[in-house]
Structures are given as structure tokens and as C-alpha cells.
Amino acid sequence: MTILVIAEHDNKVLAPATLNTVAAAAKIGGDIHVLVAGLGAGAVAEAVAKVAGVSKVLLADNAAYAHQLPENVAPLIAELGAGYSHILAAATSNGKNILPRVAAQLDVDQISEIVSVESADTFKRPIYAGNAIATVQSTATIKVITVRATGFDPVAAEGGSAAVEAVSAAHDTGTSSFVGEELAKSDRPELTAAKIVVSGGRGIQNGDNFKHLYALADKLGAAVGASRAAVDAGFVPNDMQVGQTGKIVAPQLYIAVGISGAIQHLAGMKDSKVIVAINKDEEAPIFQVADYGLVADLFEAVPSLTSHL
Amino acid sequence: MKVLVAIKRMVDYNVKVRVKADNSGVDLANVKMSMNPFCEIAVEEAVRLKEKGVATEIVVVSIGPSTAQEQLRTALALGADRAVLVESAEELTSLAVAKLLKAVVDKEQPQLVILGKQAIDSDNNQTGQMLAALTGYGQGTFASKVEVSGDSVAVTREIDGGAQTVSLKLPAIVTTDLRLNEPRYASLPNIMKAKKKPLEVLTPDALGVSTASTNKTVKVEAPAARSAGIKVKSVAELVEKLKNEAKVI
């Protein structure tokens, strides 16, 4: 068995989610090869070569792969993947965008967002916003799978010494082109990888009031998240949304401030180790999953919490 | 141009589902069913394209049990022109659905196909991408903005770090994210009118598509319950608990 893992990167830096995906591959067992498709991504390939457990790195460096357009990257993965038993990618927006296209090209069903490996052909994944866990078995010759990063502890980024092999295959279907992107800038830790996450909801009332959460987050070295209500109301950009349709996080500590705790929000954070809820409504559903609940006005409690740390 | 919208009937998003005692699946008897929220956004976007004069006809398609006609009627009441139901009693995988949609695309020849980014029951997030692969069309997934101009469509997509814009040659596949639009409600007169709009019923056999699957659900379990928490009285007590009991700060 040989497993192909698709590296998540921005042509410069390897994304941490790749390390969790390699961990899932290691649980399946077998040789692990990692594909780095991009433009000028040599440094990423070098970084992948050092990842523990990786035996070979395939580097497809071509202008067609510069922005990870699925129309071009999927045929590359399908072509390379034909010789593998499993193809894995992180369930990031890139992985979700590209991998189903690969699966359809290989004519196999995909298994999305696995959280555990039961055996080489059987996996667990959440359905219904995490309200049920399905055990799925695949009889496909090539198993195409996306991996939920929070389900697997990352492998070490150092210690490996894999060879880097250049892949010359170029696919440019010409059906799509990159126009531009607008990335949110933040000095705080990345939401999905942070050990502590402080999230705000509708109760924060406006974007300016998020400063209370930023102050608390900076004291804790935490990332800041939000509920859908806070995003829809324009308090914060939507890449901060935690939930079924936003980001899935499982930090050591999750502090929910002014968040009622709708099913869709819980889907994104209920695997956190410790959950703290600060809400003035003691009937809020968030208190049913919180390890520590504080019924209080957040505008008093949050600054007070910040000053107590 | 013709726009095809795919919709799915599923359990209403407000229902807290229960796993069946025999672990064979989720108990869907007597629970409220609705159109998948992302599909509502897809229908809304198609209707707006028609209102702008970009789309000339909206065909809405669903693949599922005969009861999915209810959701198709809802879409017709929201502004779709006609409906197609591919009737299948069994639960289909995303690949099987994508293959059936490909057959409908071949038949209807739309310029744009709009789907939701994911169904909130299976949480797969696969069908649109798979349909794009099968048709060979470009894909604009997780769309927060769609602008058609000439023979191409510019799609702004929600990505992990922010937003990305891609340009796709038509015909193309778009999947909707939450922020694309705010779906409208169907008015009573429109609900009445929708009853008279055409609704064609097909079968996978008639479309010549095999729905065989390589995936099998072995069992479905309830997630591990969290142990009950406690309410603290003050911020000082909270900090003390987090430091000494939970040891997370």
C-alpha cells in the first residue's frame, strides 16, 4: 500500500494541516508520498521532505498549478493517484475544492472529513452537523479521503529525509483562471491550529466591541473566532466563522462569549478540550456543552477576565 | 441563458436529530423536512440572475424520493420555471447524484449549474465538484459573489484566509456559500401558481445511469456526550478553575 498525500501550501509555506493529514496516512499504514503542486514551491517540497514518516516528495512545479485551480490540479492528482491505494488531502477549502473532482475523475466515491481511521478501508466521520458519527467502509481500489485536522495529532515537522522528485506532467484545461484574492491579515495564531480560541457572537453587539475579545485573546495568546450571527452582522470577516459551514476547531480551551450555542456553531467547536461560556442568558444552549459557565454581562466579565490573567 | 439549479430535500436544519437504537442510521420518521439551506441560496441566485435579465429560464432538479416534489414546488414558487425529479427511493452517494445530474445537464444543456456547497445531512461537500469533473466544466465553489459577463462568469469564493476570485468559461458549475445572498420567502399567490408549473419525473434507469456505490455505511452512532459542566459565580473563580482544575491557562 502506498498513500498519496496532497500538500496544503501557498507556494512558500507548508500549512500545518498537512501534518495532521500525514498522521492520518500513518494510521492507515504504508509508504507515504506527498505531492506538492504549485509554482516556485521548491521550499515547500524541502519542508515536506523533512516531515516525519514521508518517504517521497513529488514536486509538480508549473504555472498552471500556481493558484491550485482544481480544473488543472485535479487531472494531475488523478493521473498520479492511479498508482496509489489512498489519496488524502486536508479538509481545508483547497482540499474540499479539489479532491471530489479527483474522485469523480477516478470514478470512486469520496469519504469526506474523516476523524478516525478504523482500518485501511474503514473510517469514521461526523454527519448531521456532528450529531451522529458514521462508520464508512470503502471497497474502491483507490480510496479518496479528506481529513479533518482536529481528528489527528500532527506528525513532527522535522526528522524525515525524503527524496524530492520532479513531476513534469502539465495539465492546463483553460476553463478557469485566477483573477485575484483578498486575504485577511492577522498577527494572532491561525484559528484552526490555535491552542486557545476566544469567540464572539451576536451578544458582542458591534464590530468595535470585539476589541474586548482581542485584548483577552492577546493576553492568552489565543486566536479569535466568531459565530455566524457575528459574521452576518458584519462585526468580523467570514473567515473567522466557527461552525458546520465555517472552520472546525478543537483547541485546549474554547471561550464562547455572547454565543447562544446553535447546533451549527457547536458542530465547529464541541470537540474542544475545555469549553467556557460567558453569557447573560442562563438558559442559552451553550451552557449544556460548557465545562465552566459564567452567567454575566460580557462587557463586565471579559475586561475583568483579561485583568485577572 | 438557461440555468439549472440542483436542490435536496432533507431534515430541517433546526431539528436535533437522533441516532436509531440499532445504529442503522438517523431517525427521520416524523421529523420536519425542508430544502437544504444552501440549495435555497442557489435558487435565490438563479432567480436574481433572471431578474437581471441574464438568465432566461430556470430549471430546478432534485434527486430523491417522490416527496421531494414538495421542495421542487417550493423552488417553483420562488421563481423557477420548471422542475425535474429524478426519483430514487434509496440514499445515493454524491458521485451517484453527480452522475444523474450529468445526465440531466446533457439533456438540458444549461450554461450555468448552481448547487449548494454542501448538504447539511451528509455534510459531504462533493456533488458540485464531482459534476464539474464529469462535465469537464470549470467550478466556482463556495461562492459569495457571481457575476456573468459575456461567455464567462466571475466567481468570488470564500477560502480559508479570506476571498478569492476566479473567472470561469461558460458553461460552468457554481456552488453557493452562506454569504451569496439572502433567500426570499415564497408568497401565497406564487405558491398557488407553482402548482401549475411543469414537473417532469424521471428515473435513474431512464437516464441510463448506474447508482452503484463503493461506499457502505457500516453503522451510525451518537457522538460521545460531554460530561456535565459547572456554573461558576465569578470571574475570579473561573480563572482559578482554569488554572488549577482544568490547567489550560
Coordinates of C-alpha atoms in Angstrom, one line a residue:
Chain A
M1 CA 0.0 0.0 0.0
T2 CA 1.2 3.4 -0.9
I3 CA -0.6 6.6 0.1
L4 CA -0.5 9.9 -1.7
V5 CA -1.0 13.0 0.5
I6 CA -1.7 16.3 -1.2
A7 CA 0.3 19.1 0.5
E8 CA -1.6 22.2 1.5
H9 CA 0.6 25.3 0.9
D10 CA 0.7 28.8 -0.5
N11 CA 3.8 28.2 -2.7
K12 CA 6.0 29.5 0.2
V13 CA 5.0 27.8 3.4
L14 CA 3.6 24.4 4.2
A15 CA 0.3 24.6 6.0
P16 CA 0.1 22.8 9.4
A17 CA -3.0 20.8 8.3
T18 CA -0.7 18.8 6.1
L19 CA 1.0 17.3 9.2
N20 CA -2.4 16.1 10.5
T21 CA -3.1 14.6 7.2
V22 CA 0.2 12.7 7.2
A23 CA -0.7 11.5 10.7
A24 CA -3.9 10.0 9.3
A25 CA -1.9 8.4 6.5
A26 CA 0.4 6.9 9.0
K27 CA -2.6 5.3 10.8
I28 CA -3.7 3.7 7.6
G29 CA -0.1 2.3 7.2
G30 CA 2.1 2.0 4.2
D31 CA 4.6 4.2 2.3
I32 CA 3.6 7.9 2.3
H33 CA 4.3 10.1 -0.7
V34 CA 3.4 13.8 -0.7
L35 CA 2.5 15.8 -3.8
V36 CA 3.4 19.5 -3.8
A37 CA 1.7 21.1 -6.8
G38 CA 2.4 24.8 -7.2
L39 CA 4.6 27.4 -8.8
G40 CA 8.0 28.1 -7.3
A41 CA 7.2 25.8 -4.4
G42 CA 10.6 24.3 -4.1
A43 CA 10.9 25.5 -0.5
V44 CA 7.6 23.8 0.4
A45 CA 8.9 20.5 -1.1
E46 CA 12.1 20.8 1.0
A47 CA 10.0 21.4 4.1
V48 CA 7.8 18.3 3.3
A49 CA 10.9 16.2 2.8
K50 CA 11.8 16.8 6.5
V51 CA 8.3 15.7 7.7
A52 CA 8.5 12.5 9.8
G53 CA 7.2 9.5 8.0
V54 CA 7.2 10.8 4.5
S55 CA 9.2 8.6 2.1
K56 CA 9.0 10.5 -1.2
V57 CA 8.0 14.1 -2.2
L58 CA 6.6 14.7 -5.7
L59 CA 7.1 18.3 -6.8
A60 CA 4.9 19.5 -9.8
D61 CA 6.1 23.0 -10.4
N62 CA 4.2 24.6 -13.2
A63 CA 2.4 27.9 -13.9
A64 CA -0.8 26.0 -14.3
Y65 CA -0.8 25.0 -10.6
A66 CA 0.2 28.4 -9.2
H67 CA -3.2 29.1 -7.6
Q68 CA -4.3 25.5 -7.0
L69 CA -7.1 25.8 -9.6
P70 CA -9.0 22.4 -9.4
E71 CA -9.5 22.3 -13.1
N72 CA -5.7 21.9 -13.5
V73 CA -4.6 20.3 -10.3
A74 CA -7.3 17.5 -10.2
P75 CA -6.2 15.9 -13.5
L76 CA -2.6 15.9 -12.2
I77 CA -3.7 14.2 -9.0
A78 CA -5.9 11.7 -10.8
E79 CA -3.1 10.8 -13.2
L80 CA -0.5 10.4 -10.4
G81 CA -3.0 8.9 -8.0
A82 CA -3.9 6.0 -10.3
G83 CA -1.0 4.0 -8.8
Y84 CA -1.9 4.6 -5.2
S85 CA -4.2 2.8 -2.7
H86 CA -5.3 6.0 -0.9
I87 CA -5.3 9.7 -1.8
L88 CA -5.6 12.0 1.2
A89 CA -5.9 15.8 1.5
A90 CA -6.7 18.0 4.4
A91 CA -10.4 19.2 4.6
T92 CA -9.4 22.8 4.1
S93 CA -11.1 25.0 1.5
N94 CA -8.5 23.8 -1.0
G95 CA -8.8 20.1 -0.2
K96 CA -12.6 20.3 -0.3
N97 CA -12.4 22.1 -3.6
I98 CA -10.0 19.8 -5.4
L99 CA -10.4 16.3 -4.1
P100 CA -14.1 15.5 -5.1
R101 CA -13.1 16.5 -8.6
V102 CA -10.3 13.9 -8.4
A103 CA -12.6 11.2 -7.0
A104 CA -15.1 11.7 -9.9
Q105 CA -12.3 11.5 -12.4
L106 CA -11.2 8.2 -10.9
D107 CA -14.9 7.1 -10.7
V108 CA -14.9 6.4 -7.0
D109 CA -16.9 7.7 -4.1
Q110 CA -15.1 10.1 -1.7
I111 CA -15.1 10.0 2.1
S112 CA -15.2 13.5 3.5
E113 CA -13.7 14.8 6.7
I114 CA -12.7 11.6 8.5
V115 CA -12.0 11.9 12.2
S116 CA -10.6 8.5 12.8
V117 CA -9.0 5.5 10.9
E118 CA -10.5 2.2 11.9
S119 CA -8.6 0.2 9.3
A120 CA -7.2 0.7 5.8
D121 CA -10.7 0.7 4.3
T122 CA -12.9 1.8 7.2
F123 CA -13.2 5.3 8.6
K124 CA -15.3 7.4 11.0
R125 CA -16.8 10.7 10.0
P126 CA -19.4 13.1 11.5
I127 CA -22.7 13.7 9.8
Y128 CA -25.7 15.9 10.6
A129 CA -23.5 18.8 11.9
G130 CA -21.7 16.4 14.2
N131 CA -24.8 15.0 15.8
A132 CA -24.0 11.5 14.5
I133 CA -20.8 9.6 13.7
A134 CA -20.9 7.3 10.7
T135 CA -18.5 4.4 10.2
V136 CA -18.0 4.1 6.5
Q137 CA -16.3 1.3 4.6
S138 CA -14.9 1.7 1.1
T139 CA -14.4 -1.1 -1.5
A140 CA -12.9 1.3 -4.0
T141 CA -9.5 0.3 -5.3
I142 CA -8.3 3.9 -4.8
K143 CA -9.7 5.5 -1.6
V144 CA -10.1 9.2 -1.9
I145 CA -10.4 10.9 1.5
T146 CA -10.3 14.3 3.1
V147 CA -9.0 14.5 6.7
R148 CA -10.4 16.7 9.4
A149 CA -7.2 18.1 11.0
T150 CA -8.7 18.2 14.5
G151 CA -9.2 14.5 14.5
F152 CA -5.4 13.7 14.3
D153 CA -2.4 14.9 16.2
P154 CA 0.2 16.3 13.8
V155 CA 3.3 14.4 13.0
A156 CA 6.7 16.0 13.6
A157 CA 7.7 18.6 11.0
E158 CA 11.4 17.5 11.4
G159 CA 13.2 14.2 11.4
G160 CA 12.4 12.9 8.0
S161 CA 14.7 12.8 5.0
A162 CA 12.7 12.0 1.9
A163 CA 13.9 12.5 -1.7
V164 CA 12.3 15.1 -3.8
E165 CA 11.3 14.0 -7.3
A166 CA 10.2 16.4 -10.0
V167 CA 7.0 15.7 -11.8
S168 CA 6.8 17.1 -15.3
A169 CA 3.1 16.4 -16.1
A170 CA 1.4 19.7 -17.0
H171 CA -2.4 20.0 -17.2
D172 CA -3.9 23.3 -18.3
T173 CA -7.5 22.9 -19.2
G174 CA -8.0 26.6 -19.8
T175 CA -11.6 26.5 -18.4
S176 CA -10.7 28.7 -15.4
S177 CA -8.3 31.5 -14.5
F178 CA -7.2 33.2 -11.3
V179 CA -8.3 36.9 -11.0
G180 CA -7.3 37.9 -7.5
E181 CA -7.6 37.4 -3.8
E182 CA -8.1 39.3 -0.7
L183 CA -6.6 37.7 2.4
A184 CA -7.4 38.9 5.9
K185 CA -4.3 40.0 7.8
S186 CA -3.9 38.9 11.4
D187 CA -1.0 38.7 13.8
R188 CA -2.8 36.2 16.1
P189 CA -2.4 32.4 15.8
E190 CA -4.2 30.7 13.0
L191 CA -7.8 29.8 14.1
T192 CA -7.7 26.1 13.2
A193 CA -4.3 25.5 14.8
A194 CA -4.6 27.7 18.0
K195 CA -4.4 26.1 21.4
I196 CA -6.8 28.7 22.8
V197 CA -9.7 30.2 20.9
V198 CA -11.9 33.1 22.1
S199 CA -15.1 33.5 20.0
G200 CA -17.8 36.2 20.0
G201 CA -21.4 36.1 18.9
R202 CA -24.3 38.4 18.5
G203 CA -24.1 39.4 22.1
I204 CA -20.9 41.4 21.3
Q205 CA -23.3 43.9 19.6
N206 CA -20.9 45.5 17.2
G207 CA -17.5 45.2 15.5
D208 CA -15.9 47.8 17.7
N209 CA -16.8 45.8 20.8
F210 CA -14.7 42.9 19.5
K211 CA -11.7 44.8 21.0
H212 CA -12.6 43.3 24.3
L213 CA -12.1 39.8 22.8
Y214 CA -8.9 40.8 21.1
A215 CA -7.5 42.1 24.4
L216 CA -8.4 38.8 26.1
A217 CA -7.0 36.8 23.2
D218 CA -3.7 38.7 23.2
K219 CA -3.3 38.0 26.9
L220 CA -3.9 34.3 26.3
G221 CA -2.0 34.0 23.0
A222 CA -5.3 32.9 21.5
A223 CA -7.0 33.1 18.1
V224 CA -10.3 34.9 17.8
G225 CA -13.3 33.3 16.2
A226 CA -17.0 34.2 15.7
S227 CA -20.4 32.8 15.3
R228 CA -22.4 33.1 12.1
A229 CA -24.5 35.8 13.7
A230 CA -21.4 38.0 14.3
V231 CA -20.2 37.5 10.7
D232 CA -23.6 38.1 9.1
A233 CA -24.0 41.3 11.2
G234 CA -20.6 42.4 9.8
F235 CA -18.8 42.6 13.1
V236 CA -15.9 40.5 11.7
P237 CA -14.9 38.9 8.3
N238 CA -16.3 35.5 7.5
D239 CA -13.0 33.6 7.6
M240 CA -13.4 33.9 11.4
Q241 CA -16.6 31.8 11.4
V242 CA -16.5 28.7 13.6
G243 CA -19.2 26.1 12.8
Q244 CA -20.6 23.5 10.4
T245 CA -20.0 25.7 7.4
G246 CA -17.1 27.7 8.8
K247 CA -13.9 26.4 10.5
I248 CA -13.8 23.3 12.7
V249 CA -11.6 23.9 15.8
A250 CA -10.7 21.6 18.7
P251 CA -8.4 23.8 20.9
Q252 CA -7.4 23.1 24.5
L253 CA -9.6 25.9 25.6
Y254 CA -12.6 27.5 23.8
I255 CA -14.1 30.6 25.3
A256 CA -17.6 31.4 23.9
V257 CA -18.7 34.9 24.6
G258 CA -22.2 36.1 23.8
I259 CA -22.8 33.0 21.7
S260 CA -26.1 31.1 22.3
G261 CA -24.8 27.8 21.0
A262 CA -26.9 26.8 18.0
I263 CA -26.4 23.3 16.6
Q264 CA -24.5 24.7 13.6
H265 CA -22.0 26.5 15.9
L266 CA -21.5 23.6 18.2
A267 CA -20.6 21.5 15.2
G268 CA -17.4 23.5 14.8
M269 CA -16.2 23.5 18.4
K270 CA -17.7 20.8 20.6
D271 CA -14.5 18.7 20.4
S272 CA -12.6 21.4 22.3
K273 CA -11.0 20.0 25.5
V274 CA -12.4 22.6 27.8
I275 CA -15.3 24.9 26.9
V276 CA -16.0 28.1 28.8
A277 CA -19.3 30.0 28.2
I278 CA -19.9 33.6 29.2
N279 CA -23.5 34.6 28.5
K280 CA -26.1 36.6 30.4
D281 CA -28.9 34.2 29.4
E282 CA -28.6 31.2 31.8
E283 CA -30.9 29.2 29.5
A284 CA -28.6 29.5 26.5
P285 CA -27.9 26.1 25.0
I286 CA -24.1 26.8 25.1
F287 CA -24.2 26.1 28.8
Q288 CA -25.2 22.4 28.0
V289 CA -21.7 21.8 26.5
A290 CA -19.7 24.2 28.6
D291 CA -17.4 22.8 31.3
Y292 CA -17.4 26.2 33.0
G293 CA -20.2 28.6 32.6
L294 CA -20.4 32.1 33.8
V295 CA -23.8 33.9 33.8
A296 CA -22.8 37.5 33.5
D297 CA -22.8 40.6 31.3
L298 CA -19.9 40.0 28.9
F299 CA -19.0 43.7 28.9
E300 CA -18.1 43.4 32.6
A301 CA -16.9 39.8 32.6
V302 CA -14.5 39.9 29.7
P303 CA -12.4 43.0 30.7
S304 CA -12.4 41.6 34.3
L305 CA -11.2 38.2 33.0
T306 CA -8.5 40.0 31.0
S307 CA -7.2 41.9 34.0
H308 CA -7.3 38.7 36.2
L309 CA -4.8 37.0 33.8
Chain B
M1 CA -29.2 31.6 -20.9
K2 CA -30.6 28.6 -19.2
V3 CA -29.7 28.0 -15.5
L4 CA -30.0 24.6 -13.8
V5 CA -30.3 24.5 -10.0
A6 CA -30.0 21.3 -8.0
I7 CA -31.8 21.1 -4.7
K8 CA -32.1 18.5 -2.0
R9 CA -34.9 17.5 0.4
M10 CA -33.6 16.8 3.9
V11 CA -34.3 17.2 7.6
D12 CA -34.9 20.8 8.6
Y13 CA -31.8 22.5 10.0
N14 CA -33.4 23.3 13.3
V15 CA -34.2 19.6 14.1
K16 CA -31.9 18.0 16.6
V17 CA -31.6 14.5 15.0
R18 CA -31.5 11.2 17.0
V19 CA -29.5 8.2 16.1
K20 CA -31.6 5.0 15.8
A21 CA -31.2 2.4 18.6
D22 CA -30.0 -0.2 16.2
N23 CA -27.2 2.1 14.9
S24 CA -28.5 1.7 11.3
G25 CA -28.9 5.4 10.8
V26 CA -30.6 8.6 11.9
D27 CA -34.3 8.5 12.8
L28 CA -36.1 10.5 10.1
A29 CA -39.6 9.3 10.8
N30 CA -42.0 12.2 11.5
V31 CA -39.4 14.9 11.5
K32 CA -39.8 18.1 9.6
M33 CA -38.2 18.1 6.2
S34 CA -37.1 21.2 4.2
M35 CA -35.0 22.3 1.3
N36 CA -31.3 22.3 2.2
P37 CA -30.4 25.9 3.2
F38 CA -27.5 26.1 0.7
C39 CA -29.9 25.0 -2.1
E40 CA -32.3 27.9 -1.1
I41 CA -29.4 30.2 -1.7
A42 CA -28.8 28.5 -5.1
V43 CA -32.4 29.0 -6.1
E44 CA -32.3 32.6 -5.0
E45 CA -29.2 33.4 -7.0
A46 CA -30.8 31.9 -10.2
V47 CA -33.9 33.9 -9.7
R48 CA -31.8 37.1 -9.2
L49 CA -29.9 36.3 -12.5
K50 CA -33.3 36.0 -14.2
E51 CA -34.5 39.3 -12.7
K52 CA -31.3 41.0 -14.0
G53 CA -32.1 39.6 -17.5
V54 CA -29.0 37.3 -17.5
A55 CA -31.0 34.1 -17.2
T56 CA -33.9 33.3 -19.5
E57 CA -35.1 30.0 -18.0
I58 CA -34.5 28.3 -14.6
V59 CA -34.8 24.6 -14.4
V60 CA -34.7 23.1 -10.9
V61 CA -33.8 19.5 -10.4
S62 CA -33.9 17.2 -7.4
I63 CA -32.8 13.6 -7.0
G64 CA -34.6 11.7 -4.2
P65 CA -37.9 10.2 -3.1
S66 CA -41.3 11.3 -4.6
T67 CA -41.8 13.5 -1.6
A68 CA -39.0 15.8 -2.9
Q69 CA -41.8 17.2 -5.2
E70 CA -42.7 19.4 -2.3
Q71 CA -39.3 21.1 -2.3
L72 CA -39.4 21.3 -6.1
R73 CA -42.8 23.1 -5.8
T74 CA -41.2 25.5 -3.2
A75 CA -38.4 26.3 -5.8
L76 CA -41.1 26.9 -8.5
A77 CA -42.9 29.2 -6.1
L78 CA -39.6 31.1 -5.6
G79 CA -39.3 31.7 -9.3
A80 CA -38.0 28.6 -11.1
D81 CA -39.8 27.9 -14.4
R82 CA -40.0 24.2 -14.4
A83 CA -38.9 21.2 -12.4
V84 CA -37.3 17.8 -12.9
L85 CA -37.4 15.0 -10.3
V86 CA -35.1 12.0 -10.7
E87 CA -36.9 9.6 -8.5
S88 CA -34.8 7.3 -6.3
A89 CA -36.0 5.8 -3.0
E90 CA -32.6 4.8 -1.8
E91 CA -30.0 7.0 -0.3
L92 CA -27.5 7.9 -3.0
T93 CA -23.8 8.9 -2.7
S94 CA -22.6 12.2 -4.0
L95 CA -21.0 10.5 -7.0
A96 CA -24.2 8.8 -8.0
V97 CA -26.1 12.1 -7.7
A98 CA -23.4 13.8 -9.8
K99 CA -23.7 11.2 -12.5
L100 CA -27.5 11.7 -12.6
L101 CA -27.1 15.4 -12.7
K102 CA -24.6 15.0 -15.6
A103 CA -27.3 13.1 -17.5
V104 CA -29.8 16.0 -16.8
V105 CA -27.1 18.5 -17.9
D106 CA -26.6 16.6 -21.1
K107 CA -30.3 16.7 -21.7
E108 CA -31.0 20.3 -20.7
Q109 CA -27.7 21.9 -21.9
P110 CA -27.7 24.8 -19.3
Q111 CA -25.0 27.5 -19.4
L112 CA -24.7 27.6 -15.6
V113 CA -25.4 25.0 -13.0
I114 CA -25.9 26.2 -9.4
L115 CA -25.7 23.9 -6.4
G116 CA -25.4 24.4 -2.6
K117 CA -21.8 23.9 -1.3
Q118 CA -22.9 21.1 1.0
A119 CA -26.0 19.2 2.2
I120 CA -26.3 19.6 5.9
D121 CA -27.3 15.9 6.4
S122 CA -24.3 14.1 4.9
D123 CA -22.0 17.2 5.2
N124 CA -20.1 15.8 2.1
N125 CA -19.4 18.9 0.1
Q126 CA -18.7 16.8 -3.0
T127 CA -21.5 16.9 -5.6
G128 CA -20.8 20.2 -7.3
Q129 CA -17.1 19.4 -7.7
M130 CA -17.9 15.9 -9.0
L131 CA -20.4 17.3 -11.5
A132 CA -17.8 19.7 -12.7
A133 CA -15.3 16.8 -13.2
L134 CA -17.8 14.7 -15.1
T135 CA -18.9 17.6 -17.4
G136 CA -15.4 18.9 -17.7
Y137 CA -16.7 22.4 -16.8
G138 CA -14.9 24.9 -14.6
Q139 CA -16.0 25.1 -11.0
G140 CA -16.6 28.1 -8.7
T141 CA -17.1 26.6 -5.3
F142 CA -18.1 28.3 -2.0
A143 CA -19.3 31.4 -4.0
S144 CA -20.0 34.6 -2.2
K145 CA -20.5 36.6 -5.4
V146 CA -21.4 35.6 -9.0
E147 CA -21.1 37.9 -12.0
V148 CA -21.9 36.7 -15.5
S149 CA -20.4 38.8 -18.4
G150 CA -20.5 37.5 -21.9
D151 CA -19.2 34.0 -22.2
S152 CA -17.6 33.9 -18.7
V153 CA -18.6 34.1 -15.1
A154 CA -16.5 35.7 -12.3
V155 CA -17.0 33.9 -9.0
T156 CA -15.7 35.3 -5.7
R157 CA -15.1 32.3 -3.4
E158 CA -14.8 32.1 0.4
I159 CA -11.4 30.5 1.2
D160 CA -9.7 29.8 4.5
G161 CA -7.7 33.0 4.6
G162 CA -10.2 35.4 3.0
A163 CA -11.7 35.6 -0.5
Q164 CA -10.5 34.6 -4.0
T165 CA -11.9 35.5 -7.4
V166 CA -11.7 33.2 -10.4
S167 CA -13.0 33.6 -13.9
L168 CA -14.7 30.5 -15.5
K169 CA -15.6 29.9 -19.1
L170 CA -19.3 29.1 -19.6
P171 CA -20.8 26.6 -19.2
A172 CA -19.7 26.4 -15.6
I173 CA -20.6 25.0 -12.2
V174 CA -21.1 27.2 -9.1
T175 CA -21.7 26.1 -5.5
T176 CA -23.2 28.6 -3.0
D177 CA -21.8 29.7 0.3
L178 CA -23.9 31.3 3.0
R179 CA -22.9 34.8 2.1
L180 CA -24.0 34.7 -1.5
N181 CA -27.5 36.1 -0.8
E182 CA -30.5 36.2 1.5
P183 CA -33.1 33.9 0.1
R184 CA -36.7 35.3 -0.2
Y185 CA -39.9 33.7 1.0
A186 CA -42.5 32.3 -1.4
S187 CA -45.7 34.4 -1.4
L188 CA -49.1 32.7 -1.3
P189 CA -50.1 33.6 -4.8
N190 CA -46.8 32.3 -6.1
I191 CA -47.3 29.0 -4.2
M192 CA -50.6 28.6 -5.9
K193 CA -49.1 29.5 -9.3
A194 CA -46.3 27.0 -8.7
K195 CA -48.8 24.1 -8.6
K196 CA -49.5 24.7 -12.3
K197 CA -45.8 24.8 -13.4
P198 CA -44.5 21.7 -15.2
L199 CA -42.8 19.0 -13.2
E200 CA -41.2 16.1 -15.0
V201 CA -40.5 12.8 -13.2
L202 CA -37.6 10.6 -14.4
T203 CA -35.8 7.5 -13.1
P204 CA -32.1 6.7 -13.0
D205 CA -32.8 3.8 -15.4
A206 CA -34.4 6.1 -17.9
L207 CA -31.3 8.3 -17.8
G208 CA -29.1 5.2 -18.2
V209 CA -27.1 5.9 -15.0
S210 CA -25.9 3.2 -12.6
T211 CA -26.1 4.4 -9.0
A212 CA -23.9 1.6 -7.6
S213 CA -21.6 2.8 -4.8
T214 CA -18.1 1.8 -3.4
N215 CA -19.0 3.3 0.0
K216 CA -21.0 1.4 2.6
T217 CA -22.2 2.9 5.9
V218 CA -21.4 0.2 8.5
K219 CA -23.0 1.9 11.5
V220 CA -24.1 5.3 12.8
E221 CA -23.6 6.2 16.4
A222 CA -24.3 9.1 18.7
P223 CA -21.2 11.2 19.4
A224 CA -19.6 10.9 22.8
A225 CA -21.5 13.1 25.2
R226 CA -19.6 15.7 27.1
S227 CA -19.7 15.4 30.9
A228 CA -21.8 18.0 32.6
G229 CA -20.1 21.2 33.4
I230 CA -20.5 23.6 36.3
K231 CA -21.5 27.2 36.7
V232 CA -19.0 29.5 38.3
K233 CA -20.1 32.5 40.3
S234 CA -17.4 35.0 39.5
V235 CA -14.5 35.8 37.1
A236 CA -12.0 35.1 39.9
E237 CA -13.5 31.6 40.4
L238 CA -13.4 31.0 36.6
V239 CA -9.7 31.9 36.4
E240 CA -8.9 29.7 39.5
K241 CA -10.7 26.7 37.9
L242 CA -9.0 27.2 34.5
K243 CA -5.6 27.4 36.2
N244 CA -5.8 24.8 38.9
E245 CA -8.5 22.3 37.8
A246 CA -8.5 22.3 34.0
K247 CA -4.9 23.5 33.8
V248 CA -5.4 25.1 30.4
I249 CA -4.0 28.6 31.1

